Amino acid sequence: MSHVIQDSSLSAKVYVAPSFEPARRLGRFRPRTSSLCNKPFSFPRCCHLCSSCCIPSRLGCSPRPRWLAHPTFTPPYPSTSSRPFFELWSERDYLLTLRQWEALTSKRVRVEGFAVGVKALVTFAVVARGGERWALLAFGVGQAAYGLTLLVGLRWSVQRIRGAIQAPSIWSLQKLVAPPTEFTDIQAPPTRRRFDPELTSLGWALTKQSFIKQILTEADKIAISQLSTSRDQGGYALALNYGSLIARILFQPLEESSRLYFSRQLSTRPSHTLMASLLLLHTHLSLIFILLVPPYIPALLYHLLGQRWAASSATSILQAYFFYLPFLALNGITEAYFQAIASQANLRKGSYWMGVCSIGFVAAVGVGTRMGWAERGLIMANCVNMAMRIGFSLKFIWRDAKGVECLQLRNWTPRIPTVIVFTGAGSIVRWSAGTWDWKSLTGLVRHVAVGTLVGLGCLAFTFVMERRRVASLYQLIKAKSE
């Protein structure tokens, strides 16, 4: 069932995400006069309404593949596709919370957390009422409940300070004249033009880049639907959902916060120090994900989901996914800096390079298919794609911050003794996985205890080796808070 759910949400993600990201990145854009942009709401909403009406009829008329022939697939589509509509409608309020981040960030986080809770409760209620027969419908209703809660919550939060911001029509692309803040000393004069030329040009550059980026993001899901059986698609979806929890919980907040910080500070010493510290953090987390975590994946799936899933392809796919997480993390933070600092010309170059990355992804998928790597080959292809994007962003960073010592490669990569210690720790946890019977409670406790002791030892050693860089990061955070 999970692979069908994954496919049912794919269409909603594909045509809404290119509308979200350019607008949000425009909202973080800081030209010489600090301002906030309002995005063209009419076009994405009209496109969404048309697709919401046309796709269900197309699904009913066209020859149906095996996964689409599921009797409960089409009915949940309207409720599933309503989530992007509600989120598009709330985008201006989301951008205002970014602009007034001192007053509204905590409110936005509470609204998003409450929306997640509502989605979970609604999904559970529908499943409890109808059982497995209503599983897809429960998924769709939960998505709609999330979007509606987000829309109402953000609108309520923004309306409480609506007098502080002069908002233009939602059917235009103009700059929002915001009240002065500690970051703002010059105000942009209001304009009567419906489409601000500067923001229109920048928005078009960001839209092209986001469209290619979205294709690359969803390409593995499209490929897996063509290359694998339904059972393997379910295993891939399960591994992807569990593995992406770390990305959503840990990496996404760091990426969003750092992008906002970089766009305000631009290419300054605090930005360089923060960038180097985040790169140092991510490279050390990569040692944990690659060397320490994979031996615990079989035990995790066995005790969490049972023998059936632990014996499926989900185990090997999830282990490969933890090899992919470091690429995902480094790409997020380096692209955040690039998108916050780059000019329109550099953004165009980034769009062209993403086109090259798509070619590299397709070539890597072909090699993986010939080698018989199946789903793991798709993850390796994503690693190739991310590595190419990281290389482009790092080249820009080194050129932009030429001569900055803290951003040199040797200053944010793990030292050789640290790598040796983590490698030895990885050998110990793999020995533990092969020695203890982690299917029993006693064996599981021993296996986890070994990993805990080894992990704490690695963290202590890392702190000793990196104490100076940790101290400099602490001073940066302390100075920022004061």
Tab-separated table of C-alpha atoms in Angstrom:
chain	number	residue	atom	x	y	z
A	1	MET	CA	0.000	0.000	0.000
A	2	SER	CA	2.806	2.407	0.769
A	3	HIS	CA	4.028	2.600	-2.806
A	4	VAL	CA	0.551	3.587	-3.994
A	5	ILE	CA	0.404	6.344	-1.385
A	6	GLN	CA	3.794	7.571	-2.523
A	7	ASP	CA	2.599	7.754	-6.133
A	8	SER	CA	-0.678	9.462	-5.182
A	9	SER	CA	1.183	12.307	-3.494
A	10	LEU	CA	3.724	12.642	-6.303
A	11	SER	CA	1.505	14.604	-8.649
A	12	ALA	CA	0.658	17.139	-5.967
A	13	LYS	CA	4.318	17.677	-5.141
A	14	VAL	CA	5.484	17.974	-8.737
A	15	TYR	CA	3.283	20.833	-9.861
A	16	VAL	CA	3.227	22.818	-6.628
A	17	ALA	CA	6.862	22.805	-5.511
A	18	PRO	CA	8.192	24.895	-8.420
A	19	SER	CA	5.661	27.560	-7.368
A	20	PHE	CA	6.694	27.545	-3.709
A	21	GLU	CA	10.472	27.741	-3.811
A	22	PRO	CA	11.080	30.730	-6.122
A	23	ALA	CA	8.648	32.845	-4.109
A	24	ARG	CA	10.171	31.862	-0.798
A	25	ARG	CA	13.677	32.527	-2.079
A	26	LEU	CA	12.497	35.903	-3.434
A	27	GLY	CA	11.179	36.613	0.041
A	28	ARG	CA	14.687	36.100	1.414
A	29	PHE	CA	16.311	38.176	-1.338
A	30	ARG	CA	17.860	41.350	0.062
A	31	PRO	CA	18.699	43.998	-2.546
A	32	ARG	CA	20.115	47.418	-1.752
A	33	THR	CA	16.745	48.502	-0.395
A	34	SER	CA	15.434	45.925	2.035
A	35	SER	CA	12.022	44.751	0.908
A	36	LEU	CA	9.872	41.744	0.601
A	37	CYS	CA	8.322	40.508	-2.599
A	38	ASN	CA	4.788	39.421	-3.274
A	39	LYS	CA	4.476	36.627	-5.786
A	40	PRO	CA	2.058	36.088	-8.696
A	41	PHE	CA	-0.647	34.025	-7.049
A	42	SER	CA	-3.012	33.903	-9.998
A	43	PHE	CA	-0.872	31.726	-12.263
A	44	PRO	CA	-0.030	28.863	-9.866
A	45	ARG	CA	-3.565	28.799	-8.497
A	46	CYS	CA	-5.113	28.667	-11.973
A	47	CYS	CA	-2.651	25.948	-13.002
A	48	HIS	CA	-3.480	23.998	-9.889
A	49	LEU	CA	-7.231	24.263	-10.417
A	50	CYS	CA	-6.896	23.175	-14.045
A	51	SER	CA	-4.691	20.213	-13.149
A	52	SER	CA	-6.986	19.217	-10.290
A	53	CYS	CA	-9.902	19.060	-12.727
A	54	CYS	CA	-8.096	17.528	-15.707
A	55	ILE	CA	-5.932	14.849	-14.083
A	56	PRO	CA	-8.799	12.862	-12.466
A	57	SER	CA	-10.679	12.797	-15.779
A	58	ARG	CA	-7.484	11.756	-17.555
A	59	LEU	CA	-6.998	8.964	-15.024
A	60	GLY	CA	-10.486	7.741	-15.683
A	61	CYS	CA	-10.174	7.734	-19.480
A	62	SER	CA	-6.639	6.499	-20.118
A	63	PRO	CA	-5.431	2.885	-20.012
A	64	ARG	CA	-4.623	2.149	-16.383
A	65	PRO	CA	-1.346	0.590	-15.287
A	66	ARG	CA	-1.364	-2.026	-12.582
A	67	TRP	CA	-0.770	0.348	-9.663
A	68	LEU	CA	-3.433	2.799	-10.944
A	69	ALA	CA	-5.980	-0.007	-11.273
A	70	HIS	CA	-6.253	-0.084	-7.489
A	71	PRO	CA	-10.013	0.489	-6.812
A	72	THR	CA	-9.404	3.189	-4.186
A	73	PHE	CA	-6.742	5.205	-6.023
A	74	THR	CA	-8.779	7.839	-7.893
A	75	PRO	CA	-11.390	8.881	-5.237
A	76	PRO	CA	-8.808	10.377	-2.819
A	77	TYR	CA	-7.218	12.505	-5.539
A	78	PRO	CA	-9.346	15.667	-5.038
A	79	SER	CA	-8.642	15.768	-1.306
A	80	THR	CA	-4.937	15.063	-1.852
A	81	SER	CA	-4.579	17.787	-4.478
A	82	SER	CA	-6.378	20.324	-2.286
A	83	ARG	CA	-3.359	20.554	0.038
A	84	PRO	CA	-1.182	22.366	-2.552
A	85	PHE	CA	-4.067	24.728	-3.262
A	86	PHE	CA	-4.376	25.681	0.410
A	87	GLU	CA	-0.611	26.036	0.737
A	88	LEU	CA	-0.401	28.253	-2.357
A	89	TRP	CA	-3.117	30.435	-0.878
A	90	SER	CA	-1.128	30.804	2.353
A	91	GLU	CA	2.206	31.604	0.681
A	92	ARG	CA	2.004	35.384	1.090
A	93	ASP	CA	1.365	34.960	4.810
A	94	TYR	CA	4.314	32.565	4.977
A	95	LEU	CA	6.571	35.162	3.364
A	96	LEU	CA	5.388	37.795	5.804
A	97	THR	CA	6.347	35.527	8.702
A	98	LEU	CA	9.823	35.278	7.176
A	99	ARG	CA	10.092	39.056	6.885
A	100	GLN	CA	8.853	39.625	10.446
A	101	TRP	CA	10.859	36.700	11.760
A	102	GLU	CA	11.568	38.269	15.159
A	103	ALA	CA	7.850	38.394	16.013
A	104	LEU	CA	6.345	35.611	13.907
A	105	THR	CA	8.844	32.743	13.708
A	106	SER	CA	7.632	31.101	16.917
A	107	LYS	CA	4.006	31.514	15.814
A	108	ARG	CA	4.743	29.993	12.394
A	109	VAL	CA	6.483	27.015	13.986
A	110	ARG	CA	3.530	26.450	16.321
A	111	VAL	CA	1.085	26.653	13.412
A	112	GLU	CA	3.096	24.135	11.376
A	113	GLY	CA	3.393	21.782	14.358
A	114	PHE	CA	-0.340	22.033	15.041
A	115	ALA	CA	-1.084	21.339	11.359
A	116	VAL	CA	1.047	18.174	11.491
A	117	GLY	CA	-0.881	17.048	14.578
A	118	VAL	CA	-4.217	17.700	12.874
A	119	LYS	CA	-3.103	15.710	9.826
A	120	ALA	CA	-2.110	12.762	12.009
A	121	LEU	CA	-5.378	12.815	13.990
A	122	VAL	CA	-7.570	13.091	10.886
A	123	THR	CA	-5.671	10.305	9.103
A	124	PHE	CA	-5.937	8.048	12.141
A	125	ALA	CA	-9.669	8.772	12.543
A	126	VAL	CA	-10.465	7.887	8.926
A	127	VAL	CA	-8.364	4.690	9.047
A	128	ALA	CA	-9.975	3.689	12.345
A	129	ARG	CA	-13.406	4.203	10.771
A	130	GLY	CA	-12.872	2.455	7.440
A	131	GLY	CA	-9.860	0.163	7.955
A	132	GLU	CA	-7.392	-0.666	5.198
A	133	ARG	CA	-10.075	-0.127	2.572
A	134	TRP	CA	-10.001	3.607	3.352
A	135	ALA	CA	-6.220	3.908	3.706
A	136	LEU	CA	-5.686	6.051	0.601
A	137	LEU	CA	-8.726	8.175	1.383
A	138	ALA	CA	-7.362	8.743	4.881
A	139	PHE	CA	-4.073	9.895	3.384
A	140	GLY	CA	-5.827	12.386	1.096
A	141	VAL	CA	-8.121	13.774	3.800
A	142	GLY	CA	-5.135	14.169	6.112
A	143	GLN	CA	-3.261	16.154	3.456
A	144	ALA	CA	-6.258	18.428	2.942
A	145	ALA	CA	-6.599	18.945	6.706
A	146	TYR	CA	-2.918	19.904	6.926
A	147	GLY	CA	-3.170	22.493	4.154
A	148	LEU	CA	-6.377	24.023	5.503
A	149	THR	CA	-4.991	24.246	9.047
A	150	LEU	CA	-1.825	25.883	7.737
A	151	LEU	CA	-3.839	28.425	5.738
A	152	VAL	CA	-6.100	29.390	8.658
A	153	GLY	CA	-3.271	29.434	11.208
A	154	LEU	CA	-0.893	31.593	9.154
A	155	ARG	CA	-3.664	33.990	8.154
A	156	TRP	CA	-4.716	34.387	11.796
A	157	SER	CA	-1.111	34.990	12.905
A	158	VAL	CA	-0.448	37.595	10.223
A	159	GLN	CA	-3.777	39.389	10.617
A	160	ARG	CA	-2.823	40.259	14.188
A	161	ILE	CA	-0.059	42.519	12.835
A	162	ARG	CA	-1.629	43.388	9.495
A	163	GLY	CA	-1.319	47.092	10.165
A	164	ALA	CA	2.458	46.822	10.240
A	165	ILE	CA	2.846	45.903	6.573
A	166	GLN	CA	1.360	47.565	3.516
A	167	ALA	CA	0.477	44.633	1.305
A	168	PRO	CA	-0.274	45.078	-2.401
A	169	SER	CA	-2.752	43.038	-4.344
A	170	ILE	CA	-2.210	39.291	-4.304
A	171	TRP	CA	-2.555	39.336	-8.095
A	172	SER	CA	0.641	41.320	-8.609
A	173	LEU	CA	4.401	41.011	-8.249
A	174	GLN	CA	5.533	43.992	-6.214
A	175	LYS	CA	7.732	44.862	-3.261
A	176	LEU	CA	6.135	44.971	0.144
A	177	VAL	CA	7.201	48.085	2.018
A	178	ALA	CA	7.906	46.804	5.503
A	179	PRO	CA	8.485	48.781	8.697
A	180	PRO	CA	12.107	49.559	9.636
A	181	THR	CA	14.049	46.852	11.429
A	182	GLU	CA	17.590	46.511	12.697
A	183	PHE	CA	18.550	45.242	9.235
A	184	THR	CA	16.751	48.018	7.321
A	185	ASP	CA	17.878	51.610	7.007
A	186	ILE	CA	16.516	52.511	3.550
A	187	GLN	CA	12.948	51.919	2.407
A	188	ALA	CA	11.926	51.149	-1.167
A	189	PRO	CA	9.348	53.647	-2.489
A	190	PRO	CA	5.965	52.158	-3.375
A	191	THR	CA	5.361	51.494	-7.030
A	192	ARG	CA	2.234	51.603	-9.160
A	193	ARG	CA	3.533	48.974	-11.567
A	194	ARG	CA	1.835	45.624	-11.252
A	195	PHE	CA	5.026	43.684	-12.042
A	196	ASP	CA	8.216	45.036	-10.535
A	197	PRO	CA	10.940	44.562	-13.206
A	198	GLU	CA	13.731	43.628	-10.804
A	199	LEU	CA	11.682	41.022	-8.951
A	200	THR	CA	10.139	39.687	-12.157
A	201	SER	CA	13.578	39.065	-13.664
A	202	LEU	CA	14.911	37.472	-10.497
A	203	GLY	CA	11.758	35.410	-10.027
A	204	TRP	CA	12.019	34.032	-13.566
A	205	ALA	CA	15.643	33.000	-12.955
A	206	LEU	CA	14.699	31.276	-9.697
A	207	THR	CA	11.673	29.575	-11.286
A	208	LYS	CA	13.750	28.008	-14.044
A	209	GLN	CA	16.284	26.745	-11.532
A	210	SER	CA	13.570	25.400	-9.207
A	211	PHE	CA	11.798	23.611	-12.047
A	212	ILE	CA	14.956	21.700	-12.956
A	213	LYS	CA	15.665	21.098	-9.266
A	214	GLN	CA	12.164	19.669	-8.763
A	215	ILE	CA	12.595	17.318	-11.713
A	216	LEU	CA	15.842	16.051	-10.187
A	217	THR	CA	14.173	15.695	-6.791
A	218	GLU	CA	11.295	13.589	-8.111
A	219	ALA	CA	13.233	11.728	-10.818
A	220	ASP	CA	14.047	8.783	-8.563
A	221	LYS	CA	10.350	8.241	-7.783
A	222	ILE	CA	9.502	8.306	-11.473
A	223	ALA	CA	12.349	5.924	-12.271
A	224	ILE	CA	11.459	3.481	-9.495
A	225	SER	CA	7.877	3.244	-10.801
A	226	GLN	CA	9.259	2.149	-14.185
A	227	LEU	CA	12.103	-0.129	-13.104
A	228	SER	CA	10.806	-2.011	-10.047
A	229	THR	CA	7.953	-4.255	-9.008
A	230	SER	CA	5.165	-3.042	-6.737
A	231	ARG	CA	6.742	-4.809	-3.766
A	232	ASP	CA	10.111	-3.167	-4.313
A	233	GLN	CA	8.403	0.194	-4.795
A	234	GLY	CA	6.813	-0.248	-1.376
A	235	GLY	CA	10.208	-1.041	0.161
A	236	TYR	CA	11.760	1.991	-1.523
A	237	ALA	CA	8.942	4.266	-0.323
A	238	LEU	CA	9.296	2.939	3.228
A	239	ALA	CA	13.059	3.473	3.268
A	240	LEU	CA	12.666	6.929	1.720
A	241	ASN	CA	10.061	8.020	4.266
A	242	TYR	CA	12.037	6.793	7.289
A	243	GLY	CA	15.346	8.089	5.975
A	244	SER	CA	13.970	11.505	5.103
A	245	LEU	CA	12.817	11.991	8.695
A	246	ILE	CA	16.387	12.979	9.575
A	247	ALA	CA	16.520	15.378	6.655
A	248	ARG	CA	13.238	17.023	7.647
A	249	ILE	CA	13.969	17.178	11.380
A	250	LEU	CA	17.664	18.069	11.381
A	251	PHE	CA	18.825	19.361	8.007
A	252	GLN	CA	15.820	21.323	6.742
A	253	PRO	CA	15.609	23.755	9.723
A	254	LEU	CA	19.355	24.378	9.479
A	255	GLU	CA	19.100	25.018	5.750
A	256	GLU	CA	16.115	27.375	6.063
A	257	SER	CA	17.644	29.348	8.952
A	258	SER	CA	21.057	29.625	7.324
A	259	ARG	CA	19.568	30.758	3.990
A	260	LEU	CA	17.706	33.542	5.775
A	261	TYR	CA	20.856	34.486	7.725
A	262	PHE	CA	23.066	34.484	4.617
A	263	SER	CA	20.606	36.641	2.676
A	264	ARG	CA	20.673	39.242	5.451
A	265	GLN	CA	24.413	39.207	6.195
A	266	LEU	CA	25.532	38.625	2.571
A	267	SER	CA	29.220	37.855	2.037
A	268	THR	CA	30.557	38.999	5.419
A	269	ARG	CA	32.796	37.505	8.071
A	270	PRO	CA	29.884	36.210	10.242
A	271	SER	CA	28.457	34.426	7.191
A	272	HIS	CA	31.816	32.833	6.399
A	273	THR	CA	32.277	31.676	10.005
A	274	LEU	CA	28.771	30.210	10.171
A	275	MET	CA	29.224	28.527	6.799
A	276	ALA	CA	32.494	26.913	7.882
A	277	SER	CA	30.949	25.758	11.179
A	278	LEU	CA	27.941	24.197	9.432
A	279	LEU	CA	30.187	22.429	6.945
A	280	LEU	CA	32.290	21.117	9.829
A	281	LEU	CA	29.149	19.861	11.599
A	282	HIS	CA	27.808	18.142	8.490
A	283	THR	CA	31.077	16.414	7.631
A	284	HIS	CA	31.330	14.951	11.131
A	285	LEU	CA	27.685	13.880	11.047
A	286	SER	CA	28.542	12.142	7.778
A	287	LEU	CA	30.969	9.874	9.647
A	288	ILE	CA	28.156	8.866	11.992
A	289	PHE	CA	25.660	8.202	9.192
A	290	ILE	CA	28.076	6.205	7.038
A	291	LEU	CA	30.051	4.250	9.656
A	292	LEU	CA	27.892	3.876	12.788
A	293	VAL	CA	24.210	3.881	11.813
A	294	PRO	CA	23.828	1.233	9.024
A	295	PRO	CA	24.519	-1.827	11.289
A	296	TYR	CA	21.465	-0.872	13.352
A	297	ILE	CA	19.016	-0.628	10.439
A	298	PRO	CA	18.016	-4.358	10.386
A	299	ALA	CA	17.330	-4.324	14.144
A	300	LEU	CA	15.359	-1.096	13.844
A	301	LEU	CA	13.074	-2.395	11.092
A	302	TYR	CA	12.681	-5.785	12.777
A	303	HIS	CA	11.477	-4.387	16.100
A	304	LEU	CA	9.569	-1.467	14.622
A	305	LEU	CA	7.805	-3.096	11.660
A	306	GLY	CA	8.322	-6.829	12.109
A	307	GLN	CA	10.042	-9.680	10.307
A	308	ARG	CA	8.247	-9.094	7.005
A	309	TRP	CA	9.677	-5.644	6.390
A	310	ALA	CA	13.048	-6.443	7.931
A	311	ALA	CA	13.486	-9.256	5.386
A	312	SER	CA	12.471	-7.049	2.440
A	313	SER	CA	14.571	-4.792	0.245
A	314	ALA	CA	13.760	-1.887	2.575
A	315	THR	CA	16.710	-2.828	4.800
A	316	SER	CA	19.405	-2.552	2.128
A	317	ILE	CA	17.754	0.530	0.614
A	318	LEU	CA	17.624	2.331	3.963
A	319	GLN	CA	21.264	1.454	4.634
A	320	ALA	CA	22.189	2.932	1.251
A	321	TYR	CA	20.061	5.990	2.030
A	322	PHE	CA	22.232	6.795	5.054
A	323	PHE	CA	25.172	6.946	2.656
A	324	TYR	CA	23.159	9.488	0.647
A	325	LEU	CA	22.258	11.718	3.635
A	326	PRO	CA	25.687	13.430	3.855
A	327	PHE	CA	25.414	14.494	0.202
A	328	LEU	CA	21.909	15.789	0.863
A	329	ALA	CA	23.059	17.779	3.908
A	330	LEU	CA	26.104	19.331	2.242
A	331	ASN	CA	24.113	20.227	-0.856
A	332	GLY	CA	21.454	21.947	1.235
A	333	ILE	CA	23.848	24.202	3.093
A	334	THR	CA	26.066	25.041	0.114
A	335	GLU	CA	23.099	25.813	-2.145
A	336	ALA	CA	21.609	27.972	0.625
A	337	TYR	CA	24.729	30.153	0.542
A	338	PHE	CA	24.840	30.184	-3.258
A	339	GLN	CA	21.165	31.151	-3.661
A	340	ALA	CA	21.395	33.866	-0.999
A	341	ILE	CA	24.554	35.514	-2.375
A	342	ALA	CA	24.558	34.815	-6.127
A	343	SER	CA	23.684	37.378	-8.765
A	344	GLN	CA	21.128	36.721	-11.495
A	345	ALA	CA	23.921	35.793	-13.908
A	346	ASN	CA	25.259	33.196	-11.480
A	347	LEU	CA	21.743	31.879	-10.885
A	348	ARG	CA	21.407	31.334	-14.634
A	349	LYS	CA	24.691	29.439	-14.612
A	350	GLY	CA	23.318	27.359	-11.748
A	351	SER	CA	20.248	26.517	-13.822
A	352	TYR	CA	22.414	25.386	-16.730
A	353	TRP	CA	24.537	23.286	-14.389
A	354	MET	CA	21.432	21.587	-12.983
A	355	GLY	CA	20.615	20.595	-16.539
A	356	VAL	CA	24.050	18.960	-16.724
A	357	CYS	CA	23.333	17.285	-13.374
A	358	SER	CA	20.151	15.787	-14.804
A	359	ILE	CA	22.206	14.227	-17.602
A	360	GLY	CA	24.614	12.855	-14.992
A	361	PHE	CA	21.703	11.410	-13.028
A	362	VAL	CA	20.272	9.628	-16.076
A	363	ALA	CA	23.706	8.245	-16.950
A	364	ALA	CA	24.204	7.008	-13.367
A	365	VAL	CA	20.772	5.339	-13.409
A	366	GLY	CA	21.721	3.562	-16.636
A	367	VAL	CA	24.981	2.310	-15.122
A	368	GLY	CA	23.192	1.154	-11.971
A	369	THR	CA	20.586	-0.698	-14.017
A	370	ARG	CA	23.273	-2.496	-16.027
A	371	MET	CA	25.098	-3.423	-12.816
A	372	GLY	CA	21.894	-4.861	-11.331
A	373	TRP	CA	21.850	-2.476	-8.372
A	374	ALA	CA	18.109	-1.802	-8.760
A	375	GLU	CA	16.797	0.554	-6.051
A	376	ARG	CA	20.233	1.060	-4.497
A	377	GLY	CA	21.426	2.187	-7.915
A	378	LEU	CA	18.887	5.023	-7.816
A	379	ILE	CA	20.273	6.189	-4.493
A	380	MET	CA	23.808	6.053	-5.875
A	381	ALA	CA	22.612	8.076	-8.885
A	382	ASN	CA	21.226	10.670	-6.480
A	383	CYS	CA	24.628	10.763	-4.780
A	384	VAL	CA	26.254	11.525	-8.141
A	385	ASN	CA	23.702	14.258	-8.801
A	386	MET	CA	24.225	15.824	-5.357
A	387	ALA	CA	28.017	15.622	-5.648
A	388	MET	CA	27.901	17.571	-8.931
A	389	ARG	CA	25.689	20.244	-7.370
A	390	ILE	CA	27.890	20.473	-4.271
A	391	GLY	CA	30.952	20.913	-6.475
A	392	PHE	CA	29.332	23.809	-8.342
A	393	SER	CA	28.251	25.564	-5.120
A	394	LEU	CA	31.660	25.091	-3.469
A	395	LYS	CA	33.384	26.554	-6.510
A	396	PHE	CA	31.185	29.636	-6.202
A	397	ILE	CA	31.812	29.863	-2.436
A	398	TRP	CA	35.572	29.665	-2.814
A	399	ARG	CA	35.504	32.283	-5.568
A	400	ASP	CA	33.221	34.592	-3.565
A	401	ALA	CA	35.195	34.192	-0.324
A	402	LYS	CA	38.639	34.083	-1.872
A	403	GLY	CA	41.322	34.301	0.784
A	404	VAL	CA	38.965	33.485	3.682
A	405	GLU	CA	40.904	31.035	5.814
A	406	CYS	CA	37.995	29.357	7.602
A	407	LEU	CA	36.428	28.198	4.308
A	408	GLN	CA	39.523	26.373	3.112
A	409	LEU	CA	38.915	22.638	2.669
A	410	ARG	CA	41.241	21.585	5.491
A	411	ASN	CA	39.387	23.775	8.002
A	412	TRP	CA	35.961	22.130	7.729
A	413	THR	CA	36.770	18.498	6.978
A	414	PRO	CA	37.453	15.901	9.716
A	415	ARG	CA	41.055	15.394	10.737
A	416	ILE	CA	42.732	12.087	9.861
A	417	PRO	CA	42.813	10.822	13.505
A	418	THR	CA	39.066	11.478	13.763
A	419	VAL	CA	38.386	9.456	10.613
A	420	ILE	CA	40.529	6.587	11.955
A	421	VAL	CA	38.648	6.570	15.279
A	422	PHE	CA	35.245	6.526	13.568
A	423	THR	CA	36.376	3.759	11.217
A	424	GLY	CA	37.417	1.641	14.193
A	425	ALA	CA	34.089	2.383	15.875
A	426	GLY	CA	32.261	1.269	12.734
A	427	SER	CA	34.136	-2.045	12.820
A	428	ILE	CA	33.098	-2.533	16.463
A	429	VAL	CA	29.376	-1.955	15.848
A	430	ARG	CA	29.458	-4.289	12.835
A	431	TRP	CA	31.104	-6.935	15.012
A	432	SER	CA	28.335	-6.350	17.569
A	433	ALA	CA	25.613	-6.773	14.926
A	434	GLY	CA	27.086	-10.142	13.913
A	435	THR	CA	27.698	-11.351	17.473
A	436	TRP	CA	24.542	-10.522	19.422
A	437	ASP	CA	21.122	-11.893	18.526
A	438	TRP	CA	19.418	-8.519	18.232
A	439	LYS	CA	16.087	-10.202	17.468
A	440	SER	CA	15.798	-10.935	21.194
A	441	LEU	CA	15.388	-8.176	23.754
A	442	THR	CA	18.607	-9.088	25.581
A	443	GLY	CA	20.660	-9.115	22.397
A	444	LEU	CA	19.129	-5.828	21.276
A	445	VAL	CA	20.034	-4.146	24.585
A	446	ARG	CA	23.631	-5.360	24.290
A	447	HIS	CA	23.872	-4.262	20.679
A	448	VAL	CA	22.513	-0.796	21.481
A	449	ALA	CA	24.776	-0.501	24.549
A	450	VAL	CA	27.845	-1.190	22.432
A	451	GLY	CA	26.796	1.462	19.938
A	452	THR	CA	26.070	3.983	22.711
A	453	LEU	CA	29.467	3.550	24.347
A	454	VAL	CA	31.294	3.667	21.027
A	455	GLY	CA	29.326	6.716	19.899
A	456	LEU	CA	30.017	8.634	23.124
A	457	GLY	CA	33.709	7.816	22.793
A	458	CYS	CA	33.744	9.150	19.230
A	459	LEU	CA	31.976	12.350	20.281
A	460	ALA	CA	34.426	12.917	23.123
A	461	PHE	CA	37.388	12.398	20.817
A	462	THR	CA	35.878	14.738	18.229
A	463	PHE	CA	35.349	17.448	20.850
A	464	VAL	CA	38.966	17.208	21.926
A	465	MET	CA	40.190	17.430	18.341
A	466	GLU	CA	37.859	20.268	17.345
A	467	ARG	CA	37.668	22.227	20.618
A	468	ARG	CA	39.078	25.401	19.086
A	469	ARG	CA	36.600	25.451	16.237
A	470	VAL	CA	33.741	24.613	18.635
A	471	ALA	CA	34.830	27.527	20.843
A	472	SER	CA	34.810	29.925	17.883
A	473	LEU	CA	31.306	28.793	16.934
A	474	TYR	CA	30.151	29.322	20.522
A	475	GLN	CA	31.529	32.853	20.460
A	476	LEU	CA	29.686	33.549	17.210
A	477	ILE	CA	26.375	32.330	18.654
A	478	LYS	CA	26.947	34.297	21.853
A	479	ALA	CA	27.731	37.488	19.958
A	480	LYS	CA	24.646	37.042	17.753
A	481	SER	CA	22.375	36.527	20.779
A	482	GLU	CA	23.721	39.727	22.394
